Coordinates of C-alpha atoms in Angstrom, one line a residue:
L35 CA -30.2 -64.7 7.7
N36 CA -33.4 -66.6 7.4
E37 CA -33.6 -66.4 3.7
E38 CA -30.1 -67.6 3.6
A39 CA -31.0 -70.7 5.6
Q40 CA -33.7 -71.4 3.1
W41 CA -31.2 -71.1 0.2
V42 CA -28.8 -73.4 2.0
E43 CA -31.5 -75.8 2.4
Y44 CA -32.4 -75.6 -1.2
L45 CA -29.0 -76.0 -2.5
E46 CA -28.1 -78.9 -0.5
A47 CA -31.2 -80.6 -2.2
S48 CA -30.5 -79.5 -5.5
T49 CA -26.9 -80.4 -5.7
I50 CA -27.3 -83.8 -3.8
N51 CA -26.5 -85.6 -7.3
G52 CA -23.4 -83.8 -7.9
S53 CA -24.7 -80.9 -10.1
R54 CA -23.6 -77.2 -9.7
F55 CA -26.1 -74.3 -9.1
L56 CA -25.7 -70.8 -10.3
L57 CA -28.1 -67.8 -9.8
Q58 CA -27.4 -64.2 -10.6
T59 CA -30.1 -61.6 -10.1
P60 CA -29.8 -57.9 -8.7
D61 CA -30.8 -58.9 -5.3
L62 CA -29.4 -62.5 -5.1
L63 CA -26.0 -64.0 -6.2
I64 CA -25.4 -67.6 -5.7
Y65 CA -22.2 -69.4 -7.3
P66 CA -19.4 -71.9 -6.3
T67 CA -16.1 -70.4 -5.4
D68 CA -12.6 -71.4 -4.2
K69 CA -12.6 -69.1 -1.1
P70 CA -12.5 -71.0 2.1
V71 CA -15.8 -71.2 4.0
A72 CA -16.6 -68.2 6.1
Q73 CA -17.0 -68.8 9.9
Y74 CA -19.7 -66.1 10.1
P75 CA -21.6 -64.2 7.5
E76 CA -20.7 -60.5 6.9
L77 CA -23.6 -57.8 7.0
S78 CA -23.0 -54.5 5.6
T79 CA -24.5 -51.5 3.9
I80 CA -23.9 -50.5 0.4
F81 CA -25.1 -47.8 -1.9
N82 CA -25.9 -48.7 -5.4
N83 CA -25.8 -45.5 -7.9
K84 CA -28.9 -45.3 -10.1
G85 CA -29.1 -42.5 -12.2
N86 CA -28.5 -39.3 -10.0
T87 CA -29.6 -40.9 -6.8
S88 CA -27.7 -43.2 -4.6
L89 CA -29.9 -46.0 -3.2
P90 CA -28.9 -47.9 0.0
F91 CA -29.1 -51.5 0.3
R92 CA -28.5 -54.0 3.4
Q93 CA -26.1 -56.8 2.1
L94 CA -25.2 -60.4 3.5
S95 CA -22.2 -62.0 2.1
D96 CA -21.3 -65.6 3.3
I97 CA -19.5 -68.8 2.0
V98 CA -21.1 -71.9 3.2
N99 CA -20.2 -75.7 2.4
I100 CA -22.9 -77.4 0.3
N101 CA -22.1 -80.8 -0.1
G102 CA -18.5 -80.6 0.1
E103 CA -18.4 -77.5 -2.3
P104 CA -18.0 -73.8 -1.1
Y105 CA -20.7 -71.6 -2.5
Q106 CA -20.9 -67.8 -2.2
I107 CA -24.0 -66.4 -1.3
I108 CA -24.8 -62.8 -1.4
I109 CA -28.1 -61.4 -0.6
R110 CA -29.3 -57.9 -1.0
K111 CA -32.3 -56.1 0.3
S112 CA -33.3 -52.4 -0.7
Q113 CA -33.6 -50.0 2.0
E114 CA -35.5 -47.4 0.0
Q115 CA -38.8 -48.3 0.9
K116 CA -37.8 -48.6 4.5
L117 CA -36.2 -45.0 4.5
A118 CA -39.4 -43.8 2.7
L119 CA -41.6 -45.3 5.5
V120 CA -39.6 -43.7 8.0
A121 CA -39.5 -40.4 6.4
N122 CA -43.5 -40.7 5.9
I123 CA -43.9 -41.6 9.7
I124 CA -41.8 -38.8 10.8
I125 CA -43.7 -36.2 8.4
I126 CA -47.0 -37.6 9.8
M127 CA -45.8 -37.3 13.5
L128 CA -44.7 -33.8 12.9
L129 CA -47.8 -32.8 11.3
V130 CA -49.9 -34.4 14.1
F131 CA -47.8 -32.7 16.6
A132 CA -48.0 -29.3 14.8
I133 CA -51.7 -29.9 14.6
L134 CA -52.0 -30.7 18.2
L135 CA -49.7 -27.7 19.3
L136 CA -51.7 -25.2 17.1
G137 CA -54.9 -26.7 18.5
T138 CA -53.7 -26.4 22.1
L139 CA -52.8 -22.8 21.2
I140 CA -55.9 -21.9 19.9
F141 CA -58.0 -23.5 22.5
N142 CA -55.8 -21.7 25.3
W143 CA -56.3 -18.5 23.3
I144 CA -60.0 -18.7 23.3
I145 CA -60.3 -20.0 26.8
S146 CA -57.8 -17.2 28.1
R147 CA -59.6 -14.6 26.1
R148 CA -63.0 -15.6 27.8
L149 CA -61.5 -15.9 31.1
W150 CA -59.5 -12.5 31.0
R151 CA -62.2 -10.5 29.2
P152 CA -63.6 -8.9 32.6
F153 CA -59.9 -8.0 33.4
Q154 CA -59.3 -6.4 29.7
S155 CA -62.7 -4.3 30.4
S156 CA -61.4 -3.2 33.8
L157 CA -58.1 -2.2 32.2
Q158 CA -59.7 -0.4 29.4
K159 CA -61.7 1.7 31.8
I160 CA -58.5 2.4 33.9
R161 CA -56.8 3.6 30.8
N162 CA -59.5 6.0 29.7
I163 CA -60.1 7.2 33.2
A164 CA -60.4 11.0 33.6
L165 CA -61.1 12.9 36.9
P166 CA -64.0 14.8 36.0
Q167 CA -65.8 11.7 34.8
M168 CA -64.8 9.4 37.6
S169 CA -68.1 9.4 39.3
T170 CA -69.5 7.5 36.3
I171 CA -67.1 4.8 36.3
R172 CA -68.0 1.4 38.0
F173 CA -66.4 -1.8 37.8
E174 CA -69.2 -4.7 37.3
E175 CA -69.2 -8.0 38.9
T176 CA -67.8 -11.2 37.0
G177 CA -67.8 -14.8 37.3
T178 CA -64.5 -14.9 38.8
R179 CA -63.8 -14.4 42.5
E180 CA -60.5 -12.8 42.0
F181 CA -61.8 -10.3 39.5
N182 CA -64.6 -9.4 41.7
E183 CA -62.1 -8.7 44.5
L184 CA -59.9 -6.6 42.2
N185 CA -63.1 -4.7 40.9
A186 CA -64.2 -3.9 44.4
S187 CA -60.9 -2.7 45.3
L188 CA -61.0 -0.3 42.2
N189 CA -64.5 0.7 42.8
A190 CA -63.4 1.9 46.5
M191 CA -60.4 3.5 44.9
V192 CA -62.2 5.5 42.3
N193 CA -64.9 6.7 44.9
K194 CA -61.9 8.0 47.3
I195 CA -60.2 9.5 44.3
H196 CA -63.3 11.4 43.0
S197 CA -64.3 12.3 46.7
D198 CA -60.8 13.9 47.0
Y199 CA -61.0 15.4 43.6
V200 CA -64.2 17.1 44.5
N201 CA -62.8 18.5 47.4
M202 CA -59.7 20.0 45.9
K203 CA -61.9 21.3 43.2
E204 CA -64.0 23.0 45.7
F205 CA -61.1 24.4 47.6
T206 CA -59.3 25.8 44.5
E207 CA -62.7 27.4 43.5
D208 CA -63.2 28.8 46.9
A209 CA -59.6 29.9 47.1
A210 CA -59.9 31.7 43.7
H211 CA -62.9 33.7 44.8
E212 CA -62.1 34.2 48.6
M213 CA -58.4 34.9 48.8
Q214 CA -58.5 37.5 45.9
T215 CA -60.8 39.7 47.7
P216 CA -58.9 40.4 50.8
L217 CA -55.9 40.8 48.8
A218 CA -57.4 43.5 46.6
V219 CA -59.0 45.1 49.7
A220 CA -55.4 45.3 51.3
Q221 CA -53.8 46.3 48.3
T222 CA -56.3 49.2 47.7
K223 CA -56.0 50.4 51.2
L224 CA -52.1 50.7 51.0
E225 CA -52.6 52.7 47.6
L226 CA -54.8 55.0 49.4
L227 CA -52.3 55.4 52.2
L228 CA -49.7 56.5 49.7
Q229 CA -51.9 59.4 48.8
D230 CA -51.8 60.9 52.6
P231 CA -49.5 63.8 52.4
D232 CA -48.4 63.5 56.0
L233 CA -46.5 60.4 55.4
S234 CA -42.8 60.2 56.2
T235 CA -40.2 59.2 53.9
A236 CA -39.7 55.8 55.8
Q237 CA -43.5 55.2 56.0
T238 CA -44.0 55.7 52.2
E239 CA -41.1 53.3 51.5
A240 CA -42.6 50.6 54.1
I241 CA -46.2 50.9 52.3
V242 CA -44.5 50.7 48.9
Q243 CA -42.7 47.4 50.3
A244 CA -45.8 46.0 51.5
T245 CA -47.8 46.8 48.3
T246 CA -44.9 45.0 46.1
A247 CA -45.1 42.1 48.5
L248 CA -49.0 42.0 48.0
Q249 CA -48.6 42.1 44.4
R250 CA -46.4 39.3 44.5
L251 CA -48.4 37.4 46.8
G252 CA -51.5 37.6 44.4
K253 CA -49.5 36.7 41.6
L254 CA -48.4 33.6 43.5
N255 CA -51.8 32.9 44.6
Q256 CA -53.1 32.9 40.9
S257 CA -50.0 30.6 39.9
L258 CA -50.7 28.0 42.5
L259 CA -54.4 28.0 41.8
L260 CA -53.9 27.3 38.0
L261 CA -51.2 24.6 38.7
A262 CA -54.0 23.2 40.9
K263 CA -56.8 23.4 38.4
I264 CA -54.4 21.9 35.7
E265 CA -53.4 19.0 37.7
N266 CA -57.4 18.7 38.5
Q267 CA -58.0 18.7 34.8
Q268 CA -60.4 21.7 35.4
Y269 CA -59.5 23.0 32.0
P270 CA -60.8 20.7 29.4
S271 CA -59.3 20.4 25.7
E272 CA -62.3 22.6 23.9
S273 CA -61.0 23.2 20.6
I274 CA -57.8 23.3 18.3
I275 CA -55.6 26.1 19.2
D276 CA -53.1 27.7 16.6
L277 CA -50.1 28.7 18.9
T278 CA -48.7 30.7 16.1
E279 CA -51.6 33.1 16.4
V280 CA -51.5 33.3 20.2
T281 CA -47.7 34.2 19.8
G282 CA -48.5 37.1 17.6
K283 CA -51.3 38.3 20.0
Y284 CA -48.6 38.3 22.8
L285 CA -45.7 39.8 20.8
R286 CA -48.3 42.7 20.1
L287 CA -48.9 42.8 24.1
F288 CA -45.2 42.7 24.7
D289 CA -44.4 45.3 22.0
E290 CA -43.6 48.2 24.4
I291 CA -41.5 46.1 26.6
I292 CA -39.5 44.8 23.5
K293 CA -38.9 48.2 22.2
E294 CA -37.7 49.6 25.7
K295 CA -35.3 46.8 25.9
H296 CA -34.4 47.2 22.2
L297 CA -34.6 43.4 21.3
A298 CA -34.2 42.3 17.8
V299 CA -37.1 39.9 17.0
E300 CA -36.6 37.2 14.4
K301 CA -39.6 35.1 13.5
S302 CA -40.0 32.1 11.5
F303 CA -43.5 30.7 11.2
T304 CA -43.4 28.3 8.3
R305 CA -46.6 26.0 9.3
P306 CA -49.1 26.3 12.3
F307 CA -48.5 24.5 15.5
E308 CA -51.9 23.3 16.4
V309 CA -52.9 21.8 19.8
K310 CA -56.1 20.8 21.2
M311 CA -56.4 22.5 24.5
H312 CA -58.3 25.2 26.4
T313 CA -57.7 28.7 25.3
F314 CA -56.7 29.9 28.6
L315 CA -54.1 27.4 29.0
A316 CA -52.7 28.2 25.5
D317 CA -52.5 31.8 26.5
S318 CA -50.7 31.0 29.6
L319 CA -48.2 28.4 27.9
V320 CA -47.5 31.1 25.4
S321 CA -47.1 34.3 27.8
N322 CA -44.8 32.3 30.3
L323 CA -42.4 31.2 27.5
L324 CA -42.5 34.4 25.8
G325 CA -42.6 36.5 28.9
N326 CA -39.5 34.7 30.4
A327 CA -37.6 35.1 27.1
I328 CA -38.1 38.9 27.3
K329 CA -37.7 39.3 30.9
Y330 CA -34.5 37.8 31.4
N331 CA -33.0 38.9 28.0
N332 CA -30.2 41.4 27.7
H333 CA -30.5 45.0 26.8
G334 CA -30.2 45.0 23.0
G335 CA -30.5 41.2 22.8
S336 CA -32.2 38.9 20.4
L337 CA -35.3 37.1 20.5
S338 CA -36.0 34.1 17.8
I339 CA -39.1 32.3 17.5
T340 CA -39.5 29.2 15.2
I341 CA -42.8 27.5 14.5
N342 CA -43.6 24.8 12.4
D343 CA -46.3 21.9 12.8
Q344 CA -43.9 19.7 14.8
Q345 CA -42.1 22.2 16.9
Y346 CA -42.4 25.4 18.7
C347 CA -39.1 27.0 19.8
I348 CA -38.1 30.3 21.5
E349 CA -34.8 31.2 21.9
N350 CA -33.5 34.3 23.8
S351 CA -29.9 35.8 24.5
S352 CA -29.1 36.1 28.3
H353 CA -26.3 36.6 30.7
Q354 CA -28.0 34.3 32.9
P355 CA -26.1 31.1 33.7
E356 CA -27.5 27.7 32.3
I357 CA -30.4 26.4 34.3
D358 CA -29.6 23.2 36.4
P359 CA -31.8 20.4 34.6
Q360 CA -32.7 19.1 38.1
R361 CA -34.2 22.4 38.9
L362 CA -35.5 23.4 35.4
F363 CA -39.0 22.8 36.0
K364 CA -39.3 22.7 39.8
R365 CA -41.4 25.3 41.4
F366 CA -40.1 28.4 43.2
T367 CA -36.7 28.4 41.1
A368 CA -36.8 31.8 39.9
S369 CA -33.5 33.5 39.1
S370 CA -32.3 35.7 42.0
K371 CA -30.3 37.7 39.5
S372 CA -33.3 39.0 37.6
E373 CA -34.2 42.7 37.8
N374 CA -38.0 41.7 38.0
P375 CA -38.5 38.8 40.5
S376 CA -40.9 36.4 39.7
T377 CA -42.9 33.7 41.7
G378 CA -40.7 30.8 40.1
L379 CA -43.8 29.1 38.8
G380 CA -43.8 30.1 35.2
L381 CA -41.7 27.0 33.8
A382 CA -43.6 24.8 36.3
I383 CA -46.5 25.8 34.8
V384 CA -45.2 25.3 31.2
K385 CA -44.1 21.7 32.0
R386 CA -47.6 20.8 33.7
I387 CA -49.6 22.0 30.6
A388 CA -47.1 20.2 28.1
D389 CA -47.4 17.1 30.0
T390 CA -51.5 17.4 30.3
H391 CA -51.5 17.7 26.4
D392 CA -48.9 15.2 25.4
L393 CA -46.2 17.8 24.4
S394 CA -42.5 17.2 25.4
I395 CA -40.5 20.2 26.3
S396 CA -36.7 20.5 26.0
Y397 CA -34.2 23.1 27.1
K398 CA -30.7 24.0 25.7
M399 CA -28.3 26.8 26.1
R400 CA -25.5 27.6 23.6
E401 CA -23.3 30.7 23.2
E402 CA -25.4 32.5 25.8
K403 CA -28.6 31.8 24.3
H404 CA -31.3 29.9 26.3
R405 CA -33.6 27.9 23.9
F406 CA -37.1 26.1 25.0
C407 CA -38.8 23.9 22.3
L408 CA -42.2 22.3 22.5
A409 CA -42.6 19.1 20.3
K410 CA -45.5 16.9 19.3
P411 CA -45.1 13.1 20.6
N412 CA -44.6 11.8 16.8
L413 CA -41.0 13.5 16.9

């Protein structure tokens, strides 16, 4: 509009003597016309195709009276530089905001890492905590009051847990030694009484029942002590144990029972199933699984053992009903239909040993066959 006013002033001065004016450029067009004078100039945006691109222009079109003669004035201004400027400003602002955001994130990460370093240290100690080594664990003071309060509480908790662990360990060790002695003495005395020829039939039967109860009590005591020791981590993982070899050993030990029950044993040992655990725990794990598979098997039934590097499975035929999953690994859930009643702690011991050594155990029954499988965590 300002440029139009300047051209109108120039035209009025140039055509005052009656001459006519004509100017034509890509951005400016001035010529006489027969159209009526416009009341207001017309502003619009047009696009000029240049090659494969479309360039935007801002256009003013107006018809004005110059010394009594109408003139058409068309003024065009290219918007290409303006759009490029806007685009460059947007890109620069986005780049600046991105740099600010990245700088803020990096700064916050550095600050947070430094501030949370004591917490991460305490967390790492908690993750690697083990009952036998709890006496050596201490949470140091930091420069943050909240973390100091947390570490003080953790130190008190660790001391209490270690004290309880020591007391429980002493109790289990004392029970293992002291409780076995009177049980053995009582059982020996009862066996001596059985040799007395003056005993009546009723007395002999009563002594036999008492002897059986003492034997069951002894096994129960040993199983409970074993569970307590496992829970207190009193059996450190000493070396890599191949459960295939342990299974072979117990198959030889149970050979007489297998022959007596006429069991068909099928073995599939493709690759060794190796686990890092205490030798005694490996024996307990295999003996309980294999012992249950033989004890609850049918006369003339089948026993299948499948072992590879990832799974250890034992499957046995049995008329026993399917075990309730809710009671499968609970303590004192022995089958009441078994000819040889047990303490009901075998599967609980197996479950505890498996959990302690990061092994998963599963149970499935199909076509009167019970199947127990141990699996390593990468399965």
